[in-house]
GROMACS .gro file of C-alpha atoms in nm:
model
  196
    1MET     CA    1  -0.463   7.935  -6.248
    2THR     CA    2  -0.792   7.845  -6.406
    3THR     CA    3  -0.981   7.545  -6.278
    4THR     CA    4  -1.091   7.268  -6.509
    5ASP     CA    5  -1.424   7.088  -6.486
    6VAL     CA    6  -1.332   6.729  -6.397
    7ARG     CA    7  -1.628   6.592  -6.597
    8ALA     CA    8  -1.504   6.766  -6.914
    9ARG     CA    9  -1.154   6.619  -6.898
   10THR     CA   10  -1.048   6.356  -7.149
   11ALA     CA   11  -0.789   6.083  -7.100
   12ALA     CA   12  -0.533   6.301  -7.282
   13THR     CA   13  -0.563   6.583  -7.027
   14PRO     CA   14  -0.277   6.589  -6.773
   15ARG     CA   15  -0.353   6.516  -6.407
   16PRO     CA   16  -0.420   6.825  -6.192
   17ASP     CA   17  -0.092   6.784  -5.999
   18ARG     CA   18   0.100   6.790  -6.329
   19LEU     CA   19  -0.090   7.102  -6.440
   20ASP     CA   20   0.003   7.275  -6.113
   21ARG     CA   21   0.372   7.191  -6.161
   22LEU     CA   22   0.368   7.316  -6.518
   23ASP     CA   23   0.194   7.633  -6.409
   24ARG     CA   24   0.444   7.695  -6.125
   25LEU     CA   25   0.749   7.627  -6.344
   26ASP     CA   26   0.600   7.837  -6.624
   27ARG     CA   27   0.545   8.125  -6.381
   28LEU     CA   28   0.903   8.099  -6.257
   29VAL     CA   29   1.038   8.096  -6.614
   30GLN     CA   30   0.826   8.398  -6.706
   31ASP     CA   31   0.946   8.585  -6.396
   32VAL     CA   32   1.310   8.510  -6.483
   33ARG     CA   33   1.254   8.600  -6.849
   34GLU     CA   34   1.124   8.944  -6.750
   35ALA     CA   35   1.432   9.007  -6.536
   36VAL     CA   36   1.682   8.883  -6.796
   37ARG     CA   37   1.524   9.081  -7.081
   38GLN     CA   38   1.612   9.405  -6.903
   39GLY     CA   39   1.968   9.351  -7.029
   40LEU     CA   40   2.136   9.471  -6.710
   41PRO     CA   41   2.493   9.385  -6.603
   42GLY     CA   42   2.542   9.033  -6.460
   43GLU     CA   43   2.544   9.125  -6.091
   44ARG     CA   44   2.225   9.332  -6.120
   45THR     CA   45   2.055   9.061  -6.328
   46ALA     CA   46   2.147   8.804  -6.062
   47ASP     CA   47   1.989   9.026  -5.794
   48LEU     CA   48   1.665   9.059  -5.993
   49VAL     CA   49   1.649   8.686  -6.071
   50ALA     CA   50   1.708   8.606  -5.702
   51GLN     CA   51   1.407   8.819  -5.612
   52ARG     CA   52   1.198   8.631  -5.872
   53LEU     CA   53   1.313   8.287  -5.753
   54ALA     CA   54   1.253   8.335  -5.379
   55PRO     CA   55   0.870   8.307  -5.378
   56HIS     CA   56   0.883   7.970  -5.557
   57LEU     CA   57   1.121   7.796  -5.316
   58GLY     CA   58   0.964   7.524  -5.105
   59ALA     CA   59   0.648   7.516  -5.315
   60GLY     CA   60   0.523   7.158  -5.339
   61ASP     CA   61   0.402   7.211  -5.694
   62LEU     CA   62   0.734   7.321  -5.846
   63LEU     CA   63   0.916   6.988  -5.899
   64THR     CA   64   0.798   6.641  -5.988
   65GLU     CA   65   0.917   6.340  -5.789
   66GLU     CA   66   1.151   6.253  -6.078
   67GLN     CA   67   1.304   6.602  -6.062
   68ARG     CA   68   1.376   6.547  -5.691
   69GLU     CA   69   1.560   6.216  -5.747
   70GLY     CA   70   1.923   6.198  -5.648
   71SER     CA   71   2.205   5.962  -5.740
   72THR     CA   72   2.432   5.769  -5.507
   73ASP     CA   73   2.732   5.848  -5.732
   74HIS     CA   74   2.729   6.229  -5.735
   75TYR     CA   75   2.492   6.519  -5.690
   76ARG     CA   76   2.239   6.507  -5.972
   77GLN     CA   77   2.140   6.781  -6.216
   78HIS     CA   78   1.791   6.804  -6.368
   79VAL     CA   79   1.761   7.065  -6.643
   80LEU     CA   80   1.413   7.215  -6.605
   81HIS     CA   81   1.425   7.487  -6.870
   82VAL     CA   82   1.664   7.635  -7.126
   83GLU     CA   83   1.549   7.960  -7.282
   84ALA     CA   84   1.522   7.932  -7.663
   85ASP     CA   85   1.786   8.202  -7.716
   86GLY     CA   86   2.022   8.045  -7.458
   87SER     CA   87   2.006   8.351  -7.231
   88PHE     CA   88   1.927   8.149  -6.917
   89SER     CA   89   1.868   7.801  -6.783
   90VAL     CA   90   1.683   7.670  -6.479
   91VAL     CA   91   1.828   7.360  -6.313
   92ALA     CA   92   1.740   7.155  -6.005
   93LEU     CA   93   2.037   7.002  -5.823
   94VAL     CA   94   1.972   6.712  -5.586
   95TRP     CA   95   2.229   6.640  -5.316
   96LEU     CA   96   2.241   6.330  -5.100
   97PRO     CA   97   2.425   6.358  -4.767
   98GLY     CA   98   2.799   6.425  -4.812
   99GLN     CA   99   2.785   6.506  -5.184
  100ARG     CA  100   2.975   6.814  -5.295
  101THR     CA  101   3.111   7.008  -5.587
  102SER     CA  102   3.471   7.082  -5.666
  103VAL     CA  103   3.596   7.434  -5.596
  104HIS     CA  104   3.484   7.621  -5.908
  105ASP     CA  105   3.372   7.942  -6.069
  106HIS     CA  106   3.111   8.002  -6.340
  107VAL     CA  107   3.071   8.098  -6.703
  108SER     CA  108   2.801   8.353  -6.620
  109TRP     CA  109   2.592   8.509  -6.346
  110CYS     CA  110   2.422   8.253  -6.126
  111VAL     CA  111   2.141   8.245  -5.871
  112THR     CA  112   2.089   7.961  -5.625
  113GLY     CA  113   1.802   7.896  -5.390
  114VAL     CA  114   1.746   7.612  -5.146
  115HIS     CA  115   1.417   7.439  -5.224
  116GLU     CA  116   1.448   7.160  -4.968
  117GLY     CA  117   1.695   7.081  -4.691
  118ARG     CA  118   2.014   7.277  -4.634
  119GLU     CA  119   2.331   7.346  -4.832
  120HIS     CA  120   2.674   7.440  -4.705
  121GLU     CA  121   2.892   7.672  -4.906
  122ARG     CA  122   3.251   7.788  -4.876
  123ARG     CA  123   3.345   8.099  -5.071
  124TYR     CA  124   3.698   8.183  -5.185
  125ARG     CA  125   3.906   8.458  -5.337
  126LEU     CA  126   4.228   8.437  -5.533
  127THR     CA  127   4.534   8.597  -5.378
  128GLY     CA  128   4.847   8.673  -5.575
  129GLU     CA  129   4.888   8.655  -5.951
  130GLY     CA  130   4.998   8.406  -6.213
  131ALA     CA  131   5.181   8.099  -6.081
  132ALA     CA  132   5.179   8.250  -5.731
  133ALA     CA  133   4.797   8.273  -5.720
  134ARG     CA  134   4.640   8.086  -5.428
  135LEU     CA  135   4.289   8.035  -5.300
  136ALA     CA  136   4.191   8.174  -4.963
  137ALA     CA  137   3.862   8.083  -4.797
  138THR     CA  138   3.665   8.398  -4.716
  139GLU     CA  139   3.334   8.277  -4.578
  140ASP     CA  140   3.140   7.967  -4.478
  141VAL     CA  141   2.764   7.990  -4.524
  142VAL     CA  142   2.480   7.754  -4.438
  143ASN     CA  143   2.191   7.815  -4.677
  144GLU     CA  144   1.857   7.703  -4.531
  145GLN     CA  145   1.536   7.623  -4.719
  146GLY     CA  146   1.418   7.947  -4.878
  147ASP     CA  147   1.761   8.117  -4.881
  148VAL     CA  148   1.865   8.271  -5.212
  149CYS     CA  149   2.194   8.417  -5.329
  150GLY     CA  150   2.316   8.557  -5.657
  151PHE     CA  151   2.661   8.633  -5.791
  152ALA     CA  152   2.850   8.705  -6.108
  153PRO     CA  153   3.209   8.660  -6.222
  154PRO     CA  154   3.465   8.757  -6.117
  155GLY     CA  155   3.449   8.681  -5.748
  156ASP     CA  156   3.225   8.377  -5.775
  157ILE     CA  157   3.459   8.099  -5.659
  158HIS     CA  158   3.298   7.852  -5.421
  159ARG     CA  159   3.231   7.493  -5.321
  160VAL     CA  160   2.885   7.362  -5.226
  161TRP     CA  161   2.795   7.047  -5.034
  162ASN     CA  162   2.520   6.874  -4.841
  163GLY     CA  163   2.643   6.856  -4.482
  164GLY     CA  164   2.310   6.736  -4.345
  165ALA     CA  165   2.159   6.394  -4.282
  166GLY     CA  166   1.884   6.421  -4.546
  167LYS     CA  167   1.845   6.509  -4.910
  168ALA     CA  168   1.889   6.870  -5.023
  169VAL     CA  169   1.739   7.017  -5.340
  170SER     CA  170   1.837   7.354  -5.482
  171LEU     CA  171   1.729   7.556  -5.783
  172HIS     CA  172   2.004   7.716  -5.989
  173ILE     CA  173   1.943   7.973  -6.258
  174TYR     CA  174   2.236   8.047  -6.486
  175GLY     CA  175   2.280   8.317  -6.749
  176ALA     CA  176   2.393   8.051  -6.997
  177ASP     CA  177   2.264   7.764  -7.210
  178ILE     CA  178   2.322   7.464  -6.981
  179GLY     CA  179   2.158   7.233  -7.235
  180ARG     CA  180   2.444   7.309  -7.474
  181LEU     CA  181   2.725   7.354  -7.219
  182GLY     CA  182   2.623   7.073  -6.983
  183SER     CA  183   2.743   7.270  -6.680
  184SER     CA  184   2.789   7.624  -6.554
  185VAL     CA  185   3.144   7.555  -6.437
  186ARG     CA  186   3.408   7.766  -6.607
  187ARG     CA  187   3.715   7.655  -6.415
  188VAL     CA  188   3.792   7.404  -6.137
  189TYR     CA  189   4.048   7.499  -5.872
  190GLU     CA  190   4.275   7.292  -5.652
  191PRO     CA  191   4.145   7.344  -5.297
  192PRO     CA  192   4.379   7.494  -5.038
  193ALA     CA  193   4.620   7.238  -4.885
  194ASP     CA  194   4.434   7.231  -4.552
  195GLU     CA  195   4.112   7.119  -4.729
  196ARG     CA  196   4.246   6.828  -4.932
   0.00000   0.00000   0.00000
């Protein structure tokens, strides 16, 4: 990052903290763009994007205070970037204690990284076929600040929640245009009977 002479700044020049945030987010977007442009299969793209996201997690200059704001009604989504061609989107999700998603899968590959706090995740697989298909929990994971994971359909069914006492913030990068779609969720599943 280049430094700016404070005396040369005009009133229209953004504050230094805003410049840092723009620079950090711009660097993240460029890193993701380079990975996505390789045109690899979804699972490999998710792996590359996860590697690019990891160094940015926890950085104080990545999100503004507004982008870290939650909602008492439901976890809150802040769209940070949608690539012009719709090939990927960067989103911050803010979770207050107890907030969770439905059990769902995704329209595309996805990478998540915990920026602040801790997220709990339960992963599932479908057993059986057709009307006899049922969800079976396969793994419970606690993702700490700095943890990153990537996945691609099929095999991407999960539920995420904030099981801690404080706010959690995570960065999600999807191989889809979230500005147009509104969400990365492809399908919502009825949880197993013992989880209702």
